[in-house]
CSV table of C-alpha atoms in Angstrom, one decimal:
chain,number,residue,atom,x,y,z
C,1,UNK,CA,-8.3,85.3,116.8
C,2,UNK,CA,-4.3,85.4,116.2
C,3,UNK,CA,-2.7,83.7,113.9
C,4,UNK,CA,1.0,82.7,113.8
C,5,UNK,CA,2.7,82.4,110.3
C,6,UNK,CA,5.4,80.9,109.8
C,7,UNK,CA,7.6,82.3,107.0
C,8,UNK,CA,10.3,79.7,105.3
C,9,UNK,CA,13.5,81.1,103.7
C,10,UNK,CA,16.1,79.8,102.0
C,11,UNK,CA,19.0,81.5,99.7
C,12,UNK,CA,17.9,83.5,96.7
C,13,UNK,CA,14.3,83.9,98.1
C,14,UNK,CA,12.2,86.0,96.1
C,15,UNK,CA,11.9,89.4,98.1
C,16,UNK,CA,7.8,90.3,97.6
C,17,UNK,CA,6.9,86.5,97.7
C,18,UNK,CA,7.6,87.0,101.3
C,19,UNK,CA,6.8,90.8,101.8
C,20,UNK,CA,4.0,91.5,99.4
C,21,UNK,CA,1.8,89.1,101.8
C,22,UNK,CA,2.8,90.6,105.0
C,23,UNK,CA,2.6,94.0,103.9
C,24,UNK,CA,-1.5,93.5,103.3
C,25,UNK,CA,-1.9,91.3,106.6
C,26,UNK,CA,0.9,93.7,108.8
C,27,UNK,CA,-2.0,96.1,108.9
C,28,UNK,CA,-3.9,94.1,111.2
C,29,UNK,CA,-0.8,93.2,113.9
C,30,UNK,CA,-3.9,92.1,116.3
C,31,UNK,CA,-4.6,89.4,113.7
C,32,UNK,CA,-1.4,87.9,112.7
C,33,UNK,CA,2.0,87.5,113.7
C,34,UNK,CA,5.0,86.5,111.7
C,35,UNK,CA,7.9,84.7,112.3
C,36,UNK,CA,10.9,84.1,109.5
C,37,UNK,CA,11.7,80.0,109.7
C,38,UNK,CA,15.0,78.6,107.7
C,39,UNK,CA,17.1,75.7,107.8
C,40,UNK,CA,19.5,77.5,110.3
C,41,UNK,CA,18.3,80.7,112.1
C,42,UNK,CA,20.3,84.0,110.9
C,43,UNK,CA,20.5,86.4,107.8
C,44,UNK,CA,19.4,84.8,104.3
C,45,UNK,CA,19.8,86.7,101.1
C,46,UNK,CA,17.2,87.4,98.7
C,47,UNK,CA,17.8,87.1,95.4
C,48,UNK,CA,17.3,90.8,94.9
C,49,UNK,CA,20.5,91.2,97.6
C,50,UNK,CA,18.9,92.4,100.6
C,51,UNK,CA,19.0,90.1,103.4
C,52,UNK,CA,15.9,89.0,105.7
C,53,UNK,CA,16.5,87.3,109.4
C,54,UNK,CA,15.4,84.2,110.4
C,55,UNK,CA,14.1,84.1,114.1
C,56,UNK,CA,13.4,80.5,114.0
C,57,UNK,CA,15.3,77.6,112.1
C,58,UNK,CA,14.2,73.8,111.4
C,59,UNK,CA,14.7,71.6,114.4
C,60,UNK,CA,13.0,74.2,116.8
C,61,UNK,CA,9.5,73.2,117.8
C,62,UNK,CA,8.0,76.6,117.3
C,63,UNK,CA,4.1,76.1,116.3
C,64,UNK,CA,2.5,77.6,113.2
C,65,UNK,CA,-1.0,78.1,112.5
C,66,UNK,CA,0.2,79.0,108.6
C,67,UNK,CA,3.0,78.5,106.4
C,68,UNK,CA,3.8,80.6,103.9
C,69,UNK,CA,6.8,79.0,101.3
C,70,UNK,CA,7.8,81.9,98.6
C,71,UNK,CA,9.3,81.6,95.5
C,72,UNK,CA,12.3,82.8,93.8
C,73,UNK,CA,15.6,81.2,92.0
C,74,UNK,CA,16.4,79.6,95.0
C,75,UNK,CA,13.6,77.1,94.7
C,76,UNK,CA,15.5,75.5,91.8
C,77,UNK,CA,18.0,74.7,94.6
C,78,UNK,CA,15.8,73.8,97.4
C,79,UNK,CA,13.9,71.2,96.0
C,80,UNK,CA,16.7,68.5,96.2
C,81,UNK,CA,17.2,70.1,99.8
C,82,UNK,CA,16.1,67.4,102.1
C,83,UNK,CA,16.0,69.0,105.0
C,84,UNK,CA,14.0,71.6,103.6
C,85,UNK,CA,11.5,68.9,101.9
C,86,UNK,CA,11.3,66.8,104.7
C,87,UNK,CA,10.6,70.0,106.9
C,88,UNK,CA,7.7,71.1,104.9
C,89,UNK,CA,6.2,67.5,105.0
C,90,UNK,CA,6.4,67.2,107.7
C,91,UNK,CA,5.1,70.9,109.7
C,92,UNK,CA,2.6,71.5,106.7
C,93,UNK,CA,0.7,68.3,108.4
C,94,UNK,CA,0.7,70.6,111.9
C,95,UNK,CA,-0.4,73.5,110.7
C,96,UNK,CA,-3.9,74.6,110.0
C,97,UNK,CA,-3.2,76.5,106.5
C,98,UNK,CA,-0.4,76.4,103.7
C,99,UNK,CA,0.2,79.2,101.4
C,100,UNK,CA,2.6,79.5,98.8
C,101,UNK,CA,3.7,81.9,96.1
C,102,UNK,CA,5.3,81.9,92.8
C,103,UNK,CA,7.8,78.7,92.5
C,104,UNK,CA,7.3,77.9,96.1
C,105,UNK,CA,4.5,75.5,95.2
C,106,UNK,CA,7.6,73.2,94.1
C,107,UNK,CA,8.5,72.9,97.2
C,108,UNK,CA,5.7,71.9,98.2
C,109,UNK,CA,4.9,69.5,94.9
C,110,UNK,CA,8.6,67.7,96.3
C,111,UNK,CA,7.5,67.5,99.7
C,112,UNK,CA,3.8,65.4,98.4
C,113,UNK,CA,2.2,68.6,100.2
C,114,UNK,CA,0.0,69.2,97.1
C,115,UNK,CA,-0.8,65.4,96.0
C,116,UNK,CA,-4.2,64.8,94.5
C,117,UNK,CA,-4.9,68.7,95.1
C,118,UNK,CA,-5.3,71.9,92.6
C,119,UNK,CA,-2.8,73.9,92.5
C,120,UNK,CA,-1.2,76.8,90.4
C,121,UNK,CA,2.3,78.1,90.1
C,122,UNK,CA,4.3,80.7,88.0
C,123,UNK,CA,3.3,80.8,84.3
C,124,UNK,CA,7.2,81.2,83.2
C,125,UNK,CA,8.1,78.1,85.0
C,126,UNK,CA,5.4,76.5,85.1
C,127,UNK,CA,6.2,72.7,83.4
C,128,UNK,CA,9.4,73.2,86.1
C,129,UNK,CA,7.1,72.9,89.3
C,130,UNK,CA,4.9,70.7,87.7
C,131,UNK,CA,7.8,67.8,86.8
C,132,UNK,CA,8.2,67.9,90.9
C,133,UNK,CA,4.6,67.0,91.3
C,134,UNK,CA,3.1,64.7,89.2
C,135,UNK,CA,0.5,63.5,91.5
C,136,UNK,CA,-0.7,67.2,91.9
C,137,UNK,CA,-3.8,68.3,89.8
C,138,UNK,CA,-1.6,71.7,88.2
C,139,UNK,CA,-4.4,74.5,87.1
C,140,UNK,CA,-2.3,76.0,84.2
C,141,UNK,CA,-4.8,79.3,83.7
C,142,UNK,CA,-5.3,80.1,87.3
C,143,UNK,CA,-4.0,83.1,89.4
C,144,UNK,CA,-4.3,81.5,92.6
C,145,UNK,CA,-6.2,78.3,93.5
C,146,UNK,CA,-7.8,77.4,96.9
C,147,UNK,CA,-8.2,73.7,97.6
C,148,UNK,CA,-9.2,72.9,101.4
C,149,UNK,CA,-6.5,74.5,103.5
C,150,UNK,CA,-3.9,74.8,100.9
C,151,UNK,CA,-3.8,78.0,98.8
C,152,UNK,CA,-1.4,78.5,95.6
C,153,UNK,CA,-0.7,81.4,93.5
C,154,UNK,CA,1.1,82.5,90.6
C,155,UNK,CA,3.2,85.3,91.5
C,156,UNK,CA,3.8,88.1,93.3
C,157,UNK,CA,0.5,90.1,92.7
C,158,UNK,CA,-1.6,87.2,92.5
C,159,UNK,CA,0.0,86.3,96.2
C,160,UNK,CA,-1.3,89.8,97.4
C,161,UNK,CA,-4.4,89.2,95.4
C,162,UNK,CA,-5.1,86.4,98.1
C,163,UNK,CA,-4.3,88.6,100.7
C,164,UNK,CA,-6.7,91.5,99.7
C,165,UNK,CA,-9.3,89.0,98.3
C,166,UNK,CA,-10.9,87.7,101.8
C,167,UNK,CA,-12.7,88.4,104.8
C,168,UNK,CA,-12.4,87.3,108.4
C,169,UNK,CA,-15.8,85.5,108.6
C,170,UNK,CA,-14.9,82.6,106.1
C,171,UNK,CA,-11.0,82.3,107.9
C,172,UNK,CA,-12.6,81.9,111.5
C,173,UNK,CA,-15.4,79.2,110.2
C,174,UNK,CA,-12.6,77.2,108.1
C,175,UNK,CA,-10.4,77.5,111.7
C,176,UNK,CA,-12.8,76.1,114.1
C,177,UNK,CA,-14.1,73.5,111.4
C,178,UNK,CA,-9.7,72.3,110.3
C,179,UNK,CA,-8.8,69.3,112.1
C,180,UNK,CA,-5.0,68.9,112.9
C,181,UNK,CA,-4.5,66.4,110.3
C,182,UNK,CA,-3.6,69.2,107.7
C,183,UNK,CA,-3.4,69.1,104.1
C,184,UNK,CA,-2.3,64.8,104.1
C,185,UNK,CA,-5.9,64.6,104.2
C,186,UNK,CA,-7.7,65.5,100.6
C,187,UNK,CA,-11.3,67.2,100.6
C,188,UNK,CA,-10.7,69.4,103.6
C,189,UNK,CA,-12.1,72.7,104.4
C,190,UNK,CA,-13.7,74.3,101.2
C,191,UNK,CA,-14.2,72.2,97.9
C,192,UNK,CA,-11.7,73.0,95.5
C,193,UNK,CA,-11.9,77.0,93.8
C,194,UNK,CA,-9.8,78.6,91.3
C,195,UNK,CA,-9.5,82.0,90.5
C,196,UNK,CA,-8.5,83.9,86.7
C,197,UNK,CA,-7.3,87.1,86.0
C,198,UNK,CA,-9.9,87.2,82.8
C,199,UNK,CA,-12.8,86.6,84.5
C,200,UNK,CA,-12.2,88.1,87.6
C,201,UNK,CA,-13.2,85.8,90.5
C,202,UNK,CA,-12.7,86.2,94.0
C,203,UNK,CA,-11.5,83.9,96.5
C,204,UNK,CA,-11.9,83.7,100.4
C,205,UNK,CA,-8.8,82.5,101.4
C,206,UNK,CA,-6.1,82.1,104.3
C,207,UNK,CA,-5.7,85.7,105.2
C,208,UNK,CA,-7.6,89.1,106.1
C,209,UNK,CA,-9.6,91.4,103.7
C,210,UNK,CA,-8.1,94.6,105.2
C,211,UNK,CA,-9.8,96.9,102.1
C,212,UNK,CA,-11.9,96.5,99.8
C,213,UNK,CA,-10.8,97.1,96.0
């Protein structure tokens, strides 16, 4: 099993959205592989300052098995981006998983990713994301929520909460059972799961258990 991720980044990304996730799955290089996706390939800024290159841009035809979109102050930019919606409308359906973190779910919510699924976003800006996706069943209380393929969380630990919350078994079933339709096609995969901080709950979800906690 290897599994290609494709990272989106835009301007004013949110630094551990993007490196919190691949710090937990880097551990297992035989298992995943990531490449950095933007509108135009090159160096894009973080929010934080430091800059993060993009290997791939928007009108190659690279192949993803993932996508992971991250939050971050740019979001408040990208969502009237329409290459960057129609993008992610457009790939998520060709993909077998999508991930997002923090205010990336708004993305998605623009791009009708999300539509008629749970999902969860940042607490702080949480009435934000949801005003971008009305049709989207928004779990206000959740750290991360796992509906079919698509997998939201709150922030950045709750996006490496996902990461360190799974195990192999339930990824490799959920990949030989995930038609190529993607997430346009409600009640794939696993029924729909969310997960709180208070109560503790675990999810199996896209990526590796590499330890347990």
């Amino acid at each position: 099993m290897h599994m290609s991720i494709g990272v989106v980044l835009f301007p004013d990304f949110e630094i551990l959205d993007v490196f919190g996730p691949i710090e937990m799955l880097g551990m297992h290089p035989e298992l995943f592989e990531f490449r950095m996706v933007a509108e135009t390939r090159g160096a894009i800024a973080s929010v934080q300052g430091p800059k993060c290159l993009a290997e791939d841009e928007f009108g190659d035809s690279v192949a993803y098995d993932a996508i992971l979109v991250p939050g971050g102050q740019g979001t408040r930019r990208e969502v009237n981006n329409r290459s960057m919606v129609e993008w992610l409308r457009h790939r998520t359906r060709q993909t077998q998983f999508v991930t997002s973190v923090c205010t990336g779910a708004a993305l998605l919510a623009k791009a009708g990713v999300l539509d008629g699924r749970k999902a969860t976003t940042n607490k702080m800006n949480f009435d934000w994301v949801a005003s971008h996706g009305p049709r989207v069943l928004w779990q206000h209380d959740a750290r991360w929520v796992e509906d079919g393929n698509i997998f939201t969380s709150s922030g950045v630990s709750a996006g490496m909460d996902m990461a360190l919350r799974s195990s192999p078994g339930p990824l490799e079933k959920r990949r030989r059972k995930m038609p190529h339709s993607g997430p346009s096609t409600p009640g794939i995969g696993t029924p729909p799961s969310t997960h709180s901080q208070e109560h503790g709950e675990q999810s199996s979800t896209l990526v590796l258990r590499p330890m347990h906690d």
